[in-house]
Amino acid sequence: MGTPLKAIQAAVVFATGLMLIAGVAGCSPGSNSPKAEPSSSTALNTNSVKVPDLSGRNITDATGLLRAQKLEGVWVGTDGVALTVTGGATVVETSPKAGTDVEAGSNVKVTLNTTKTALDKRQEEQSLAKRYVFECTDGSYSSSGIKGTFNNFAALWSSPNFLKFKSCSTKVGGVETSGYVVEPKLLASEQVIVDTIARDGGDVSRNLGAFADVLETCSLTPKLGWDWSMGPDTTKIRAVAKTAAGYCPTAPFINEISRVANGIPPAEFDDGTYEVGKRIQAGTYKVEVPLGASGVRECYWERTTPSGGIIANDFINYAPQAPAVTMYEGEGFVSERCGTWRKVG
């Protein structure tokens, strides 16, 4: 007996429905497996950015290019040491390399053409440029007096008023070096100066004061008789002079500093009482006639034996020409109202 027509039509409709359901569910006809989704490795990553090419860029430009890509730089030197201060350095390379895909927000190691040691030295030099202040004057307290403020020896020595200045007060790190103050911490290079003075027997009871002694010795031509400024024992002033000779070797008066450093008596002196060969050199001296004066007036001098006996003396009421006196080692010499004597032979 044949199959009824309605039964056949119902079967066709049922089969067609199954195929439609399978298609919607991602199944191929005759398979119960779902259709595979694209793998995560081939999916589009919307957070991916490329490391920019920073070679030769300065810090400002490199930072801007990184941040435009939503990246942050980690700065290191060619020695691999992390840098917090980058100065005027430029980029050598990056890791990852330029053009590499990385996730936005990542850190990029940026190697600069410098090292931490070099940058620390540069930073110290920049700090030193304004660390020292020399406030100099010609000794006049009037408004018309000659004054000048300098941050280094070179500027002071090249000043047109250099020879007119009679004194300079000093500041280190904004602190006055005279008197008893709360001392600033000395830099390592400054402490070396103090340690050198101490090694040679100088006075380092105040670190800042000892360092200031060297600054002041190097600032202006030392005054006559400065050998004895720290007392009859010249060990302390010699220690300062020896250190200063190494600290400011290009000073225009370096010969005078070196003389004291080497313990050589002076070849010029003002009025006073002296032991020849110790306080002053033996030799022939002449009085320096003051600028604008017509001669020497009311000048008294005398040479004495070691025991005080007078070898020769003279009182000059007036002389248009300066007197000359030859003195020998071991003698005493006295000068009153004569002025400055300079060795001429």
Coordinates of C-alpha atoms in Angstrom, one line a residue, residues 9-336:
Q9 CA 5.2 16.3 2.8
A10 CA 5.4 16.4 6.6
A11 CA 8.7 14.5 6.5
V12 CA 10.2 17.0 4.0
V13 CA 9.2 19.9 6.2
F14 CA 10.7 18.3 9.3
A15 CA 14.1 17.6 7.6
T16 CA 14.2 21.2 6.2
G17 CA 13.6 22.5 9.7
L18 CA 16.5 20.5 11.1
M19 CA 18.9 21.9 8.4
L20 CA 17.9 25.4 9.2
I21 CA 18.5 24.9 12.9
A22 CA 21.8 23.4 12.2
G23 CA 22.9 26.4 10.0
V24 CA 21.8 28.8 12.7
A25 CA 23.8 26.9 15.4
G26 CA 27.0 26.9 13.2
C27 CA 26.7 23.2 12.4
S28 CA 27.3 21.8 8.9
P29 CA 24.8 19.2 7.7
G30 CA 25.6 15.8 9.1
S31 CA 27.9 17.2 11.9
N32 CA 27.2 17.9 15.5
S33 CA 30.5 20.1 15.9
P34 CA 30.2 23.9 16.3
K35 CA 31.9 26.1 13.8
A36 CA 35.5 27.2 15.0
E37 CA 35.8 30.9 16.2
P38 CA 38.9 33.0 15.1
S39 CA 41.9 32.3 17.4
S40 CA 43.0 35.1 19.9
S41 CA 46.4 35.2 18.1
T42 CA 44.8 36.4 14.9
A43 CA 42.2 38.7 16.5
L44 CA 42.9 42.5 16.2
N45 CA 44.5 43.9 19.3
T46 CA 43.3 47.5 19.7
N47 CA 45.9 48.2 22.6
S48 CA 48.9 47.5 20.4
V49 CA 51.3 50.4 19.6
K50 CA 54.7 50.6 17.9
V51 CA 57.9 51.8 19.7
P52 CA 58.9 55.0 18.0
D53 CA 62.4 55.6 16.6
L54 CA 64.1 57.8 19.2
S55 CA 67.7 57.5 18.0
G56 CA 69.6 60.8 18.4
R57 CA 66.6 62.5 20.0
N58 CA 67.0 64.7 23.0
I59 CA 65.1 63.9 26.2
T60 CA 62.3 66.4 25.6
D61 CA 61.6 65.1 22.0
A62 CA 62.0 61.4 23.1
T63 CA 59.5 61.9 26.0
G64 CA 57.0 63.5 23.7
L65 CA 57.2 60.7 21.1
L66 CA 56.8 58.0 23.7
R67 CA 53.8 59.7 25.3
A68 CA 52.1 60.1 21.9
Q69 CA 52.2 56.3 21.7
K70 CA 51.0 56.0 25.4
L71 CA 54.4 54.6 26.4
E72 CA 56.7 55.6 29.3
G73 CA 60.5 55.8 29.1
V74 CA 62.9 54.2 31.6
W75 CA 66.2 56.1 31.3
V76 CA 69.5 54.3 31.7
G77 CA 73.1 55.2 30.8
T78 CA 75.5 53.3 28.6
D79 CA 76.7 51.6 31.7
G80 CA 73.2 50.3 32.4
V81 CA 72.7 52.4 35.5
A82 CA 69.3 54.1 35.9
L83 CA 69.3 57.9 35.5
T84 CA 67.1 60.3 37.3
V85 CA 68.7 63.4 35.9
T86 CA 69.3 63.3 32.2
G87 CA 70.9 66.6 31.4
G88 CA 71.5 67.2 27.7
A89 CA 71.9 63.6 26.8
T90 CA 70.5 62.0 23.6
V91 CA 69.1 58.5 22.8
V92 CA 71.4 55.7 21.7
E93 CA 68.9 52.9 21.5
T94 CA 65.7 51.5 22.9
S95 CA 64.5 48.1 24.2
P96 CA 62.3 46.9 22.6
K97 CA 63.7 48.2 19.4
A98 CA 61.9 50.9 17.3
G99 CA 59.0 49.5 15.3
T100 CA 58.3 46.7 17.8
D101 CA 54.6 46.2 18.6
V102 CA 54.0 46.6 22.4
E103 CA 50.9 47.1 24.5
A104 CA 50.0 50.7 25.2
G105 CA 51.1 51.8 28.7
S106 CA 54.3 49.7 28.5
N107 CA 57.7 50.9 29.7
V108 CA 60.5 51.3 27.2
K109 CA 64.1 51.1 28.3
V110 CA 65.9 54.1 26.7
T111 CA 69.7 54.1 26.7
L112 CA 71.3 57.6 26.7
N113 CA 74.8 58.6 25.5
T114 CA 76.0 59.3 29.0
T115 CA 76.5 57.7 32.4
K116 CA 75.4 58.5 36.0
T117 CA 79.0 59.3 36.9
A118 CA 79.3 61.9 34.1
L119 CA 75.9 63.4 34.9
D120 CA 76.7 63.7 38.6
K121 CA 79.9 65.5 37.7
R122 CA 78.1 67.9 35.4
Q123 CA 75.5 68.6 38.0
E124 CA 78.2 69.3 40.6
E125 CA 79.9 71.7 38.1
Q126 CA 76.6 73.5 37.5
S127 CA 76.1 73.8 41.3
L128 CA 79.6 75.1 41.8
A129 CA 79.1 77.8 39.2
K130 CA 77.0 79.7 41.8
R131 CA 78.1 78.1 45.0
Y132 CA 80.9 80.6 45.7
V133 CA 80.4 84.4 46.1
F134 CA 83.2 86.9 46.5
E135 CA 82.1 90.3 47.6
C136 CA 85.0 92.6 47.2
T137 CA 85.7 96.2 48.1
D138 CA 88.4 98.8 47.9
G139 CA 88.0 99.4 51.6
S140 CA 85.8 102.5 51.3
Y141 CA 82.4 102.4 53.0
S142 CA 81.0 105.4 51.0
S143 CA 78.5 104.9 48.2
S144 CA 81.3 105.9 45.7
G145 CA 83.5 103.1 46.9
I146 CA 84.6 100.4 44.4
K147 CA 82.7 97.2 44.9
G148 CA 82.3 94.0 43.0
T149 CA 80.6 90.6 43.3
F150 CA 82.0 87.5 41.6
N151 CA 81.2 83.7 41.5
N152 CA 84.7 82.5 40.6
F153 CA 88.4 83.4 40.6
A154 CA 88.6 84.0 36.9
A155 CA 85.9 86.6 36.9
L156 CA 87.6 88.4 39.9
W157 CA 91.1 88.3 38.5
S158 CA 90.0 89.7 35.1
S159 CA 88.0 92.5 36.7
P160 CA 89.3 96.0 35.8
N161 CA 89.2 96.8 39.5
F162 CA 91.1 93.7 40.7
L163 CA 94.2 95.7 41.8
K164 CA 92.0 98.2 43.6
F165 CA 90.3 95.7 45.8
K166 CA 91.7 95.4 49.3
S167 CA 89.5 92.7 50.7
C168 CA 86.9 90.1 49.7
S169 CA 84.3 88.5 52.0
T170 CA 83.3 85.0 50.9
K171 CA 80.1 82.9 50.9
V172 CA 79.9 79.1 50.4
G173 CA 76.4 77.8 49.5
G174 CA 74.9 81.1 50.6
V175 CA 76.6 81.0 54.0
E176 CA 79.0 83.7 55.2
T177 CA 82.3 82.0 56.0
S178 CA 83.4 84.5 58.7
G179 CA 82.4 84.0 62.3
Y180 CA 80.7 81.1 63.9
V181 CA 77.8 79.9 61.8
V182 CA 75.8 76.7 61.2
E183 CA 78.2 75.3 58.6
P184 CA 76.8 73.9 55.3
K185 CA 77.9 70.4 54.5
L186 CA 81.0 70.6 52.4
L187 CA 81.2 68.9 49.0
A188 CA 83.5 66.0 48.7
S189 CA 86.0 68.1 46.7
E190 CA 85.9 70.8 49.4
Q191 CA 86.5 68.3 52.2
V192 CA 89.6 67.1 50.3
I193 CA 90.9 70.7 50.6
V194 CA 90.3 70.7 54.4
D195 CA 91.8 67.3 54.8
T196 CA 94.9 68.5 52.9
I197 CA 95.3 71.5 55.3
A198 CA 95.0 69.2 58.3
R199 CA 97.6 66.8 56.9
D200 CA 100.1 69.7 56.7
G201 CA 99.5 70.9 60.2
G202 CA 96.9 73.6 59.5
D203 CA 94.0 74.8 61.6
V204 CA 90.8 72.8 60.7
S205 CA 88.9 73.5 63.9
R206 CA 86.2 74.8 61.6
N207 CA 85.9 73.0 58.3
L208 CA 84.2 75.9 56.6
G209 CA 86.8 78.3 58.1
A210 CA 89.7 76.2 56.8
F211 CA 88.2 76.1 53.3
A212 CA 87.5 79.8 53.4
D213 CA 91.2 80.5 54.2
V214 CA 92.1 78.9 50.9
L215 CA 89.4 80.8 49.0
E216 CA 90.5 84.1 50.5
T217 CA 94.2 83.3 49.8
C218 CA 93.4 82.6 46.2
S219 CA 91.1 85.7 45.7
L220 CA 93.4 88.7 46.1
T221 CA 97.2 89.3 46.3
P222 CA 98.1 88.5 49.9
K223 CA 99.0 91.5 52.0
L224 CA 102.6 92.2 53.1
G225 CA 103.4 90.2 56.2
W226 CA 100.6 87.7 55.7
D227 CA 103.2 85.0 56.5
W228 CA 102.7 85.8 60.2
S229 CA 98.9 86.3 60.1
M230 CA 98.3 83.2 62.1
G231 CA 101.1 83.8 64.7
P232 CA 104.9 83.4 65.0
D233 CA 104.6 79.7 64.1
T234 CA 104.2 79.8 60.3
T235 CA 103.1 76.1 60.1
K236 CA 99.5 77.0 59.8
I237 CA 99.8 79.6 57.2
R238 CA 102.2 77.4 55.2
A239 CA 99.6 74.6 55.2
V240 CA 97.0 77.0 53.8
A241 CA 99.5 78.3 51.2
K242 CA 100.5 74.8 50.1
T243 CA 96.9 73.9 49.6
A244 CA 96.1 77.1 47.8
A245 CA 99.0 76.7 45.4
G246 CA 97.4 73.5 44.2
Y247 CA 93.8 74.9 44.3
C248 CA 94.4 78.1 42.2
P249 CA 97.7 77.4 40.3
T250 CA 96.8 80.1 37.7
A251 CA 96.4 82.9 40.2
P252 CA 98.3 86.1 39.0
F253 CA 100.1 86.1 42.3
I254 CA 100.9 82.4 42.5
N255 CA 104.6 83.2 43.1
E256 CA 103.8 84.9 46.4
I257 CA 101.6 81.9 47.4
S258 CA 104.4 79.5 46.5
R259 CA 106.9 81.5 48.4
V260 CA 105.0 81.1 51.6
A261 CA 104.2 77.5 50.8
N262 CA 108.0 76.8 50.5
G263 CA 108.9 78.7 53.7
I264 CA 110.9 81.4 51.9
P265 CA 111.0 84.8 53.7
P266 CA 109.6 87.8 51.9
A267 CA 111.6 90.2 49.8
E268 CA 109.4 93.2 50.7
F269 CA 108.0 94.5 54.0
D270 CA 106.5 97.4 55.7
D271 CA 107.5 99.3 58.9
G272 CA 108.2 97.0 61.8
T273 CA 110.9 94.9 63.5
Y274 CA 112.3 91.9 61.7
E275 CA 114.9 89.2 62.0
V276 CA 116.9 89.0 58.8
G277 CA 116.9 85.6 57.2
K278 CA 113.8 84.5 59.1
R279 CA 111.2 87.3 58.8
I280 CA 112.8 88.9 55.7
Q281 CA 115.4 87.8 53.2
A282 CA 119.0 89.1 53.5
G283 CA 120.0 91.6 50.8
T284 CA 119.8 95.2 49.7
Y285 CA 116.5 97.0 50.1
K286 CA 115.2 100.4 49.0
V287 CA 112.2 102.3 50.3
E288 CA 109.4 102.7 47.8
V289 CA 108.6 106.4 47.4
P290 CA 104.7 106.7 47.6
L291 CA 103.0 107.5 44.3
G292 CA 102.8 111.3 44.0
A293 CA 105.2 112.0 46.9
S294 CA 108.3 114.1 46.3
G295 CA 110.5 111.9 48.5
V296 CA 110.8 110.2 51.9
R297 CA 110.1 112.1 55.1
E298 CA 110.8 111.4 58.8
C299 CA 112.0 107.9 58.1
Y300 CA 114.1 106.1 60.7
W301 CA 115.8 102.7 60.3
E302 CA 118.5 100.7 62.1
R303 CA 120.4 97.5 61.8
T304 CA 121.2 95.6 65.0
T305 CA 123.3 92.7 66.1
P306 CA 121.6 89.5 67.3
S307 CA 122.0 90.9 70.8
G308 CA 120.5 94.3 70.0
G309 CA 123.5 96.5 69.5
I310 CA 123.2 99.1 66.8
I311 CA 125.3 98.3 63.7
A312 CA 124.1 101.3 61.7
N313 CA 121.1 103.6 61.7
D314 CA 119.8 106.8 60.2
F315 CA 117.0 109.3 60.6
I316 CA 115.9 110.9 57.3
N317 CA 114.1 114.2 57.8
Y318 CA 113.6 114.5 54.1
A319 CA 115.2 112.8 51.0
P320 CA 114.1 113.2 47.4
Q321 CA 115.6 109.7 46.7
A322 CA 114.8 106.6 48.6
P323 CA 117.4 105.3 50.9
A324 CA 119.0 101.9 50.3
V325 CA 120.2 99.6 53.1
T326 CA 122.1 96.2 52.9
M327 CA 121.3 93.8 55.7
Y328 CA 122.7 90.4 56.5
E329 CA 121.3 87.1 57.9
G330 CA 121.0 87.0 61.6
E331 CA 120.8 90.8 62.0
G332 CA 117.8 92.7 63.3
F333 CA 116.2 95.5 61.3
V334 CA 113.9 98.2 62.5
S335 CA 111.9 100.6 60.3
E336 CA 109.7 103.5 61.4

